[in-house]
PDB file of N, CA and C in Angstrom:
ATOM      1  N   UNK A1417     -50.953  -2.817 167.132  1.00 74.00           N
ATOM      2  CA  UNK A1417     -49.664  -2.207 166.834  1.00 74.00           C
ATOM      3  C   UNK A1417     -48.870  -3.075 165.849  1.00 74.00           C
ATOM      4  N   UNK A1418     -48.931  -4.544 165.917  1.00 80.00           N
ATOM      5  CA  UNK A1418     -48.519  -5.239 165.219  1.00 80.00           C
ATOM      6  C   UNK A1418     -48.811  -4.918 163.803  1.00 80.00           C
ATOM      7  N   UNK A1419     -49.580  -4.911 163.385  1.00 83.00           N
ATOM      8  CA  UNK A1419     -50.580  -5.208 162.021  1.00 83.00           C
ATOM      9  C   UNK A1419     -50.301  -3.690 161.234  1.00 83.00           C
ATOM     10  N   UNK A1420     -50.101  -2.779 162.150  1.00 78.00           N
ATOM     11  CA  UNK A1420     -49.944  -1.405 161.683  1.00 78.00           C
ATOM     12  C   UNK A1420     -48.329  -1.132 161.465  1.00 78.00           C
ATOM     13  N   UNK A1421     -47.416  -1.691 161.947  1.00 78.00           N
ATOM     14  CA  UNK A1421     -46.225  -2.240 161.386  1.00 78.00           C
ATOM     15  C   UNK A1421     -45.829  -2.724 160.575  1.00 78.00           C
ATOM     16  N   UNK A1422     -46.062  -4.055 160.430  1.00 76.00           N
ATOM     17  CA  UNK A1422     -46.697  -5.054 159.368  1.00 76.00           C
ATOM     18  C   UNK A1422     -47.088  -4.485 158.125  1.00 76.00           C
ATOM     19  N   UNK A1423     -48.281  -3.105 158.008  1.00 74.00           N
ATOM     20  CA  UNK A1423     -48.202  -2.692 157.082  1.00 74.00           C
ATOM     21  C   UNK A1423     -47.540  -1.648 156.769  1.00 74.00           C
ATOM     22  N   UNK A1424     -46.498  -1.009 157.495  1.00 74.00           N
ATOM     23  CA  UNK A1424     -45.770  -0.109 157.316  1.00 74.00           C
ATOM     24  C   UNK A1424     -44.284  -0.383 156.852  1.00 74.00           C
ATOM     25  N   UNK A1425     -44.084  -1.726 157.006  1.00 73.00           N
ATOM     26  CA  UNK A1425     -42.869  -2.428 156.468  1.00 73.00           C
ATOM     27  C   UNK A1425     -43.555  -3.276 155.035  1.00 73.00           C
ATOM     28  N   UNK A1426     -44.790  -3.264 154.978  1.00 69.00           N
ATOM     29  CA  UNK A1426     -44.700  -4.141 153.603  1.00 69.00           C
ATOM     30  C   UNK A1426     -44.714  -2.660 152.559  1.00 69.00           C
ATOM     31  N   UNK A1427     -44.786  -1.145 152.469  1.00 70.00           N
ATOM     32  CA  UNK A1427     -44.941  -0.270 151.846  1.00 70.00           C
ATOM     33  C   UNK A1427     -43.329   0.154 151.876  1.00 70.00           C
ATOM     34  N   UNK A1428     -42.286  -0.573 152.431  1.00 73.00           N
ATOM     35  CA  UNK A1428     -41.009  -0.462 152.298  1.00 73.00           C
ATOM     36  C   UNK A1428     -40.491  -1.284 150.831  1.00 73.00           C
ATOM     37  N   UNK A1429     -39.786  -0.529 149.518  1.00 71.00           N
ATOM     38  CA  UNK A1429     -39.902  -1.221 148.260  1.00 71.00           C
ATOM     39  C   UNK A1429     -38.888  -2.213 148.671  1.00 71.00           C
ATOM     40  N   UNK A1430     -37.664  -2.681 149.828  1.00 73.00           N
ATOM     41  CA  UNK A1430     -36.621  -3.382 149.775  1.00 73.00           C
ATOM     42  C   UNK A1430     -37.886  -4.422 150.065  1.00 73.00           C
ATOM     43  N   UNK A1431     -38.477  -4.458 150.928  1.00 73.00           N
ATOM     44  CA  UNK A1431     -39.342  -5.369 151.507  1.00 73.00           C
ATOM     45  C   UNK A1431     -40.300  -6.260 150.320  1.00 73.00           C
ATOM     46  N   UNK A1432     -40.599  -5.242 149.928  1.00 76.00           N
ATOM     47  CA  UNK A1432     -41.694  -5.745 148.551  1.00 76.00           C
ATOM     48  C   UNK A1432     -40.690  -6.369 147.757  1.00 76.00           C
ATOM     49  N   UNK A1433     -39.499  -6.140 147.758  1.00 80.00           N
ATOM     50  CA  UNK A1433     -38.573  -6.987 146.465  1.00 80.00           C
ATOM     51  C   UNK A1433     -38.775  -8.140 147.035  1.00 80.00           C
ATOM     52  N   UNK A1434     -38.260  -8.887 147.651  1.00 80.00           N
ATOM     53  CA  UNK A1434     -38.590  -9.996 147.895  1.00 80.00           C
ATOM     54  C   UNK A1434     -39.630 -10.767 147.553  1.00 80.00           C
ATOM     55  N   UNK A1435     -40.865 -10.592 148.242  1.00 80.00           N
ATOM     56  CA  UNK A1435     -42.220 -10.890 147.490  1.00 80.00           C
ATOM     57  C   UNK A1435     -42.150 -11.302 145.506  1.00 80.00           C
ATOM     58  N   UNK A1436     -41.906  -9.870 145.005  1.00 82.00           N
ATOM     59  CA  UNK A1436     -41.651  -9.622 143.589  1.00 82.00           C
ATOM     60  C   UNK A1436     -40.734 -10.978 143.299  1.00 82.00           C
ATOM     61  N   UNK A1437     -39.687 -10.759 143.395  1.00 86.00           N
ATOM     62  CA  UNK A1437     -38.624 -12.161 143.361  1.00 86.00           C
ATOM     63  C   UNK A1437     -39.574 -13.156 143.446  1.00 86.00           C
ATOM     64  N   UNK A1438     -40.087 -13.794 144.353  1.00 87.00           N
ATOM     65  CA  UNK A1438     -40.172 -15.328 144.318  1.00 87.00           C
ATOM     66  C   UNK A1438     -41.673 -15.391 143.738  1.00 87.00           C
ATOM     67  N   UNK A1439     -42.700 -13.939 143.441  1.00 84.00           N
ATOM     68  CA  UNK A1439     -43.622 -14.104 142.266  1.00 84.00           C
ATOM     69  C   UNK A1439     -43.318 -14.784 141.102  1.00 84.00           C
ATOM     70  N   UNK A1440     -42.040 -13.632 140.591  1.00 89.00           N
ATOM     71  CA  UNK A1440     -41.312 -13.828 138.649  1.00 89.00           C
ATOM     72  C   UNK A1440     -40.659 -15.113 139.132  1.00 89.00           C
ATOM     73  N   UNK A1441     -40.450 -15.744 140.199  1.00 91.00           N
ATOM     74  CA  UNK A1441     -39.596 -16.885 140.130  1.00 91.00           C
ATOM     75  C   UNK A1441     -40.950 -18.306 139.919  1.00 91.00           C
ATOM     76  N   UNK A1442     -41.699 -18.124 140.622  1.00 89.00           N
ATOM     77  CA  UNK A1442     -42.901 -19.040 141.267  1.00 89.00           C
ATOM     78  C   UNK A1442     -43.902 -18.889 140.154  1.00 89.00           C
ATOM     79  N   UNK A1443     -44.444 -17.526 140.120  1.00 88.00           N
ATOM     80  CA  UNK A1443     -45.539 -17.455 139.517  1.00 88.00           C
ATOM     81  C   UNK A1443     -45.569 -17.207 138.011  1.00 88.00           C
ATOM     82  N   UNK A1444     -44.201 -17.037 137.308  1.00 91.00           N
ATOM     83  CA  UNK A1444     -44.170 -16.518 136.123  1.00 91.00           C
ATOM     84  C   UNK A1444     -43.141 -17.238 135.255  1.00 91.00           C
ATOM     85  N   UNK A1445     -42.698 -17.927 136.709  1.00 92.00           N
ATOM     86  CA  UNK A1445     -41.128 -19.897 136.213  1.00 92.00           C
ATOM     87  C   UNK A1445     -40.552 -19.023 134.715  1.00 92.00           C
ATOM     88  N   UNK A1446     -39.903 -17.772 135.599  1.00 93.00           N
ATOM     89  CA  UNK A1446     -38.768 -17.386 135.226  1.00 93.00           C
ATOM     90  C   UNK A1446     -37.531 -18.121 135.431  1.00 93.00           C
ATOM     91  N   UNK A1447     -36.481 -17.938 134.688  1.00 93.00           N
ATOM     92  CA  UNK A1447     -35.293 -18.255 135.006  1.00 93.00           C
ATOM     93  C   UNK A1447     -34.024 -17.649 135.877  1.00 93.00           C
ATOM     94  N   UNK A1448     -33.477 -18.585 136.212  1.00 92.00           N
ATOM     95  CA  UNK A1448     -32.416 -16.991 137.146  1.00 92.00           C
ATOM     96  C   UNK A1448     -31.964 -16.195 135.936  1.00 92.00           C
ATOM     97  N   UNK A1449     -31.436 -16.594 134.844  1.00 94.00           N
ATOM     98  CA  UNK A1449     -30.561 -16.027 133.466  1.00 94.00           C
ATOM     99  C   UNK A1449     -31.904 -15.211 133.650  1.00 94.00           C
ATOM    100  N   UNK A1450     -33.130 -15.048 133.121  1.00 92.00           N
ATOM    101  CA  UNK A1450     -34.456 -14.295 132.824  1.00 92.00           C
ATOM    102  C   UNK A1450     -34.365 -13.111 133.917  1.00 92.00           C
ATOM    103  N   UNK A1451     -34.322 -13.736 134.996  1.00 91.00           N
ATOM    104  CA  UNK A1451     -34.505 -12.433 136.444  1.00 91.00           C
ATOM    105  C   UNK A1451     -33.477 -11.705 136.418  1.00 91.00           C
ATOM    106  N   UNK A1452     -32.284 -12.131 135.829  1.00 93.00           N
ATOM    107  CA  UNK A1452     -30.952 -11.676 136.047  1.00 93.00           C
ATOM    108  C   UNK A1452     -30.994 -10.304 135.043  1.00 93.00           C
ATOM    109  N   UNK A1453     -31.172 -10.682 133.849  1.00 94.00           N
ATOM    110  CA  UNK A1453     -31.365  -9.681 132.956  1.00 94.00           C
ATOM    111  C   UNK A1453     -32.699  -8.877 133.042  1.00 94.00           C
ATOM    112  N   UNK A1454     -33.962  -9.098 133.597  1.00 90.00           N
ATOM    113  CA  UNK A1454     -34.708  -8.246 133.616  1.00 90.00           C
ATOM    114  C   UNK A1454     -34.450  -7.253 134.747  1.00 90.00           C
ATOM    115  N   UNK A1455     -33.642  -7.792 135.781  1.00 90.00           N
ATOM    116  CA  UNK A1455     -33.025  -6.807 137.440  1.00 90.00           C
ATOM    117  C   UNK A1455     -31.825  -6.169 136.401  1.00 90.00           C
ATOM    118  N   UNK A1456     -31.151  -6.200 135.939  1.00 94.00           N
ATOM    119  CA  UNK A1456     -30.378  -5.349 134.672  1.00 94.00           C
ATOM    120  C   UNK A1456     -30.677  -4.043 134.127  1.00 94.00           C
ATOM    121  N   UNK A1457     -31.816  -4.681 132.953  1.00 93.00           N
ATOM    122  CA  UNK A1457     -32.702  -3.442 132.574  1.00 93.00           C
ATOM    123  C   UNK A1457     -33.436  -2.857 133.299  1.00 93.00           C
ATOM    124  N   UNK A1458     -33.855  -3.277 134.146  1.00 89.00           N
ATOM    125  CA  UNK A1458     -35.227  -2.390 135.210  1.00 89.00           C
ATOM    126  C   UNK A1458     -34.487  -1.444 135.298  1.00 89.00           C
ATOM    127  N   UNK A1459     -33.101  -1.977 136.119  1.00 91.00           N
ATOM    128  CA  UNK A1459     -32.094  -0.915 137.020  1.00 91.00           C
ATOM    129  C   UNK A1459     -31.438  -0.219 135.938  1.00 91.00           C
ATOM    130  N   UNK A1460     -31.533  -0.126 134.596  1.00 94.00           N
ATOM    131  CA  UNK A1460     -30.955   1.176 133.345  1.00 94.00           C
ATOM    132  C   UNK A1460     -32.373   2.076 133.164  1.00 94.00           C
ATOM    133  N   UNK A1461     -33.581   1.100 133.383  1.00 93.00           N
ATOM    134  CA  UNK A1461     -34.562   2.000 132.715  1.00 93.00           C
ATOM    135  C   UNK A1461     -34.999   3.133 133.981  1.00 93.00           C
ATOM    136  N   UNK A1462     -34.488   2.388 135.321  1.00 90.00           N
ATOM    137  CA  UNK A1462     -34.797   3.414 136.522  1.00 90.00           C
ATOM    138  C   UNK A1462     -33.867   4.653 136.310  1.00 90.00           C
ATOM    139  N   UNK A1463     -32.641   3.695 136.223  1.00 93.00           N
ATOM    140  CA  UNK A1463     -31.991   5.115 136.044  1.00 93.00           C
ATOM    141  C   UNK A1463     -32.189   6.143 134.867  1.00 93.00           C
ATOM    142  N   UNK A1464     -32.244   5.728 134.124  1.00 93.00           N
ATOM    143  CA  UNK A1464     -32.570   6.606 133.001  1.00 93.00           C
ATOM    144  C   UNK A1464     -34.132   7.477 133.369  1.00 93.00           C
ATOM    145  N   UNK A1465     -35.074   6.926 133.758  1.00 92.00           N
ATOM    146  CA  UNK A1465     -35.929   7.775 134.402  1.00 92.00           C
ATOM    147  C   UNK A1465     -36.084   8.469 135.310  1.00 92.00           C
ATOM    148  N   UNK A1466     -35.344   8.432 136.367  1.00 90.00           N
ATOM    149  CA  UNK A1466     -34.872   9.041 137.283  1.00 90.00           C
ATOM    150  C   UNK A1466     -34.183  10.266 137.404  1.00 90.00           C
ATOM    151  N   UNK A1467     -33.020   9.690 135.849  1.00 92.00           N
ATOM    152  CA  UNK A1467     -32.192  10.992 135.579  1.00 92.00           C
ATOM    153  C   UNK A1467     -32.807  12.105 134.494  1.00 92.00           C
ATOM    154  N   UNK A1468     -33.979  11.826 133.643  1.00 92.00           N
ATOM    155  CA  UNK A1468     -34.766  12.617 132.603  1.00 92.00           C
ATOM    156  C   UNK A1468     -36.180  12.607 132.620  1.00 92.00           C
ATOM    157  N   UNK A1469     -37.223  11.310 132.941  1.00 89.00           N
ATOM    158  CA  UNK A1469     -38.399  12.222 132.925  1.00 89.00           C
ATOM    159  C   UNK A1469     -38.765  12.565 134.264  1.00 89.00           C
ATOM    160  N   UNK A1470     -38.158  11.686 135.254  1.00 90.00           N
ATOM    161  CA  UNK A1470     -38.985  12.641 136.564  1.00 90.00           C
ATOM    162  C   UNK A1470     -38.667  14.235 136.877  1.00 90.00           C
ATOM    163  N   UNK A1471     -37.294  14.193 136.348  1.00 90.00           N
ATOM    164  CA  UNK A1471     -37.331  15.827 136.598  1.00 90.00           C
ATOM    165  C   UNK A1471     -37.946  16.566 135.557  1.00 90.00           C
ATOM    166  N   UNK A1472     -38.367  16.381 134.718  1.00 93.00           N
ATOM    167  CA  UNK A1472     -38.926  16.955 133.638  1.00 93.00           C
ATOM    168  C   UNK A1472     -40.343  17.384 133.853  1.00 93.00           C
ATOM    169  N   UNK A1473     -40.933  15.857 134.636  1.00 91.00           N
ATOM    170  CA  UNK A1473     -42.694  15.845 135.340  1.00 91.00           C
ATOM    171  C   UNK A1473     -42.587  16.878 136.486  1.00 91.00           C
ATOM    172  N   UNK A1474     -41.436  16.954 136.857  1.00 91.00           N
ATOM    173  CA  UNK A1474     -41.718  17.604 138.551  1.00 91.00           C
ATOM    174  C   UNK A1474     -41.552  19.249 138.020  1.00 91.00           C
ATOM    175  N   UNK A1475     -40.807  19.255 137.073  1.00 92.00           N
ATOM    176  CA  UNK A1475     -40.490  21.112 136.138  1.00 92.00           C
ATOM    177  C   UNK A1475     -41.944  21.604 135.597  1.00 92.00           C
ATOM    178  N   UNK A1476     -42.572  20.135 135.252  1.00 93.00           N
ATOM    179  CA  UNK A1476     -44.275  20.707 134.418  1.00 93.00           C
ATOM    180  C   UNK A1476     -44.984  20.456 135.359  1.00 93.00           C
ATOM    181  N   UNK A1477     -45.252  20.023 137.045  1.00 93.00           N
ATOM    182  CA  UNK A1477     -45.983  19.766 137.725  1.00 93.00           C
ATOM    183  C   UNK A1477     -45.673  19.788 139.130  1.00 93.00           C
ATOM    184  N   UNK A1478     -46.679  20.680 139.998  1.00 94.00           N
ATOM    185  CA  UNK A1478     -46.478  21.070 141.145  1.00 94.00           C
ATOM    186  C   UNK A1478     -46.371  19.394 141.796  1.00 94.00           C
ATOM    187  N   UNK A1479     -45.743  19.497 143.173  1.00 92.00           N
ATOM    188  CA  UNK A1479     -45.153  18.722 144.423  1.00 92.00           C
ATOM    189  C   UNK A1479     -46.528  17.218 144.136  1.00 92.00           C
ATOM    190  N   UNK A1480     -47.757  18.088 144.607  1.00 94.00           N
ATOM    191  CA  UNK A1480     -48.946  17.289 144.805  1.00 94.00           C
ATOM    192  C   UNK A1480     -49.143  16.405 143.427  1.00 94.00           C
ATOM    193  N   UNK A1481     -49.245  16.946 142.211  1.00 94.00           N
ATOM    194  CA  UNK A1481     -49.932  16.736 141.018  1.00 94.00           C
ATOM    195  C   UNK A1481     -48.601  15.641 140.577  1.00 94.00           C
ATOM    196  N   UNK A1482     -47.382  15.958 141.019  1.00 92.00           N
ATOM    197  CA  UNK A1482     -46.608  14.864 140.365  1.00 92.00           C
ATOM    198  C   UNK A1482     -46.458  13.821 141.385  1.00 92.00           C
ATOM    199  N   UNK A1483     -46.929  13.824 142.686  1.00 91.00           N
ATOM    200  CA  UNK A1483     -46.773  12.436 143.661  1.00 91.00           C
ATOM    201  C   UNK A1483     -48.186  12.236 143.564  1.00 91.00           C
ATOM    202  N   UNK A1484     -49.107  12.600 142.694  1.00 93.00           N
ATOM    203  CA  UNK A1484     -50.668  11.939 142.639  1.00 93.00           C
ATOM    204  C   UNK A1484     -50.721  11.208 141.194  1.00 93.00           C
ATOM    205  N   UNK A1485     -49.756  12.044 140.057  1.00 93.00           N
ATOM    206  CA  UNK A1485     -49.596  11.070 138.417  1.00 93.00           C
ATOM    207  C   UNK A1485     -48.901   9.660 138.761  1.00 93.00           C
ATOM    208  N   UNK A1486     -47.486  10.282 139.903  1.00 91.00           N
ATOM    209  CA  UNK A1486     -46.606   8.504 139.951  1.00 91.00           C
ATOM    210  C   UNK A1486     -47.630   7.527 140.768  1.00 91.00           C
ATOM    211  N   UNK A1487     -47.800   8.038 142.113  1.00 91.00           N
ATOM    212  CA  UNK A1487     -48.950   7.120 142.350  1.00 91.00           C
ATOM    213  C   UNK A1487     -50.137   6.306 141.823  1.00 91.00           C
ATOM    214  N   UNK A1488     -50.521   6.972 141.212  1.00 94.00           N
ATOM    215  CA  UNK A1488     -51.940   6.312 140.142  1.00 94.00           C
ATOM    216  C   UNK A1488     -50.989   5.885 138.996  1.00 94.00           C
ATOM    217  N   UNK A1489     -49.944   6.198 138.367  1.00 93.00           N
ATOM    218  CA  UNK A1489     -49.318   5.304 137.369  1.00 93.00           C
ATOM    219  C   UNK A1489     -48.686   3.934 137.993  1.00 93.00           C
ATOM    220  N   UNK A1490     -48.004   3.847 139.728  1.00 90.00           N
ATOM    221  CA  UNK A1490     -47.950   3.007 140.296  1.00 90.00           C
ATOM    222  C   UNK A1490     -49.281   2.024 140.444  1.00 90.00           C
ATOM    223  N   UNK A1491     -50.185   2.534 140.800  1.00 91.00           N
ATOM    224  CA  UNK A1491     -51.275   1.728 140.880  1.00 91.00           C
ATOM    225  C   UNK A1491     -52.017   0.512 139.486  1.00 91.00           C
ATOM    226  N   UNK A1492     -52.029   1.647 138.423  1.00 93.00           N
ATOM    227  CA  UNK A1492     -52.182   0.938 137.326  1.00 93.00           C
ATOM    228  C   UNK A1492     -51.397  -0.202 136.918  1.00 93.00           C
ATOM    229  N   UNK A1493     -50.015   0.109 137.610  1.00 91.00           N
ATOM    230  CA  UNK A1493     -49.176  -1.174 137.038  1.00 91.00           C
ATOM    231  C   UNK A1493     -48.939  -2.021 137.519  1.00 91.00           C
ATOM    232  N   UNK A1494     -48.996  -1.819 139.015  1.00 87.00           N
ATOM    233  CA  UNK A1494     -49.425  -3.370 139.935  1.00 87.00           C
ATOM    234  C   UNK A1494     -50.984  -3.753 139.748  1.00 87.00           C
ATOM    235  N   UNK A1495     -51.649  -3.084 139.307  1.00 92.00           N
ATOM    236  CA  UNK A1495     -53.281  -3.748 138.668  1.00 92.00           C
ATOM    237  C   UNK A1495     -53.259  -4.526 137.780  1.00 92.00           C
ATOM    238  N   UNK A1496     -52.275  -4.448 136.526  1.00 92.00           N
ATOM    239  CA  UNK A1496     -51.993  -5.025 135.189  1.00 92.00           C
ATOM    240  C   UNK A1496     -51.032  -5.915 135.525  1.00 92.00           C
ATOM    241  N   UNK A1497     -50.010  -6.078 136.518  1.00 86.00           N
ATOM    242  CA  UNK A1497     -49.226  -6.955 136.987  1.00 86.00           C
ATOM    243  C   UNK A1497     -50.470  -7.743 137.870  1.00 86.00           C
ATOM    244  N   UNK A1498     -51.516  -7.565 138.563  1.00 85.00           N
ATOM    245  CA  UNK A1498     -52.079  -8.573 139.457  1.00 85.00           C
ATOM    246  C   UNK A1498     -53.371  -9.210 138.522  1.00 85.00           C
ATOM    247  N   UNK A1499     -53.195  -8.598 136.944  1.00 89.00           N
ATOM    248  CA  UNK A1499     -54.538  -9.552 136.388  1.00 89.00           C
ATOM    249  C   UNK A1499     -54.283 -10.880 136.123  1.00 89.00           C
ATOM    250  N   UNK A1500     -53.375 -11.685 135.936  1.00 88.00           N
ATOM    251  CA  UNK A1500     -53.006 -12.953 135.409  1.00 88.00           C
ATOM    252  C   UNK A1500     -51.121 -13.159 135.408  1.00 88.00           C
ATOM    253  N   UNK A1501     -50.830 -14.260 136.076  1.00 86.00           N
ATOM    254  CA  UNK A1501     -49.526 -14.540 135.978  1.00 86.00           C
ATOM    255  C   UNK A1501     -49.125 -14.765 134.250  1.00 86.00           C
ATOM    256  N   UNK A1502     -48.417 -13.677 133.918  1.00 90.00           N
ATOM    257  CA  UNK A1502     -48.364 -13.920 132.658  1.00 90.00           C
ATOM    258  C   UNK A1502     -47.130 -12.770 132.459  1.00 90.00           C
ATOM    259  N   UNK A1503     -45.688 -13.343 131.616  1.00 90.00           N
ATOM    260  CA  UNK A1503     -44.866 -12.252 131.761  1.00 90.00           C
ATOM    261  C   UNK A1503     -45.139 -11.392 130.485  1.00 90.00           C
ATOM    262  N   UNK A1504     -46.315 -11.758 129.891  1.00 90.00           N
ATOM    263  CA  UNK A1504     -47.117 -10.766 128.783  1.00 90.00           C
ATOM    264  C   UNK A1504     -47.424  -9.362 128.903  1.00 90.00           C
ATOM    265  N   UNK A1505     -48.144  -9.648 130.478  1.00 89.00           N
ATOM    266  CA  UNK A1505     -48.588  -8.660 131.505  1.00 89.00           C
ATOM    267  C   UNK A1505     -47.798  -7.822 132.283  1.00 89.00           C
ATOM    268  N   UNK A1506     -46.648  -8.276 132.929  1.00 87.00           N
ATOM    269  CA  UNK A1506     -45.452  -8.215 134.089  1.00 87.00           C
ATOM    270  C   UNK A1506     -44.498  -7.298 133.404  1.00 87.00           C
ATOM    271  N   UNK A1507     -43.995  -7.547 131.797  1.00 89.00           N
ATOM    272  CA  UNK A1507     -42.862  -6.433 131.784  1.00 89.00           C
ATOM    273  C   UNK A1507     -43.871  -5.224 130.924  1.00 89.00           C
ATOM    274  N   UNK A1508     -45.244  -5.192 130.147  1.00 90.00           N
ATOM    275  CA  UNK A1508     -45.462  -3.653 129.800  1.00 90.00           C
ATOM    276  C   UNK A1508     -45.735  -2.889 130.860  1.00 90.00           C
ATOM    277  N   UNK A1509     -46.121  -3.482 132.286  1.00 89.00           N
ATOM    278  CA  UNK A1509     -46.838  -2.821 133.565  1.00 89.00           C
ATOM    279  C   UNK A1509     -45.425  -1.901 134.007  1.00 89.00           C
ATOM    280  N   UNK A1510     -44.124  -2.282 133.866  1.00 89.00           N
ATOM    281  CA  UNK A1510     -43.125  -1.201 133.944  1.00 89.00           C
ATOM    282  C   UNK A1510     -42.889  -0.517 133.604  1.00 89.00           C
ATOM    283  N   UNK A1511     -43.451  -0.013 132.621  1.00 90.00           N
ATOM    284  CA  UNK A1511     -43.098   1.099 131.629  1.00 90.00           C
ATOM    285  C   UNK A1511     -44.070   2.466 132.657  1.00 90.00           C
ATOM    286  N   UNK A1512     -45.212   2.295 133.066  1.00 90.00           N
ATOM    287  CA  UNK A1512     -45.869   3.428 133.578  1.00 90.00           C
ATOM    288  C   UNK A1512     -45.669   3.472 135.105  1.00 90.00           C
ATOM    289  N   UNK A1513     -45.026   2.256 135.902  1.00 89.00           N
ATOM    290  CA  UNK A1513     -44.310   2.544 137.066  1.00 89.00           C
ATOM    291  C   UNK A1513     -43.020   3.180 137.180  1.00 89.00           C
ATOM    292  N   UNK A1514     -42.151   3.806 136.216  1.00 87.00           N
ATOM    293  CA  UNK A1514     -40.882   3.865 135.995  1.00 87.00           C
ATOM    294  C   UNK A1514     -40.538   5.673 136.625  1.00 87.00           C
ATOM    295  N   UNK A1515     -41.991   6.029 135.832  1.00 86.00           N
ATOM    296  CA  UNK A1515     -41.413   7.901 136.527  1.00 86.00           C
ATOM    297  C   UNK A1515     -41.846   7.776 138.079  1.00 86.00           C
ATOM    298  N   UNK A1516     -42.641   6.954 139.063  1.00 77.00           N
ATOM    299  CA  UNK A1516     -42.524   6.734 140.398  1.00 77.00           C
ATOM    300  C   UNK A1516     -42.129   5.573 141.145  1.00 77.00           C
TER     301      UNK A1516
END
């Protein structure tokens, strides 16, 4: 029961921020000024996606077909975020997590 918790709170995104944080802090010796402004833009480019292409994907694509594109575009971009600590890697992998 534990472990099945455990993974039901790490699929919580407040939960995963954390983690994320002390990655770009640890693994990528960002700066706070660096984290500060990339938690900035993330949070314009969410919104801005949020407010124009997801409704746009969900107008050209049934329920299933648009929570199976964000998913697999989620996937791809924590794949390209988990090949190498490198913020080379870390900010294009947002661009195809952004409509989920």
């Amino acid at each position: 029961l534990t472990v099945l918790t455990t993974f039901q709170m790490f699929l919580e995104g407040k939960n995963v921020s954390d983690i994320a944080q002390t990655w770009v802090r640890e693994g990528l010796k960002w700066s706070v000024t660096g984290i500060r402004n990339f938690v900035i833009i993330y949070g314009i480019l969410c919104t801005l996606s949020s407010s124009h292409l997801a409704p746009w994907l969900r107008g050209k694509l049934n329920a299933k077909d648009f929570t199976t594109l964000t998913n697999s575009l989620n996937a791809f971009g924590f794949f390209i975020r988990g090949l190498k600590a490198e913020t080379a890697l870390w900010l294009p992998a947002v661009g195809p997590m952004l409509p989920g």
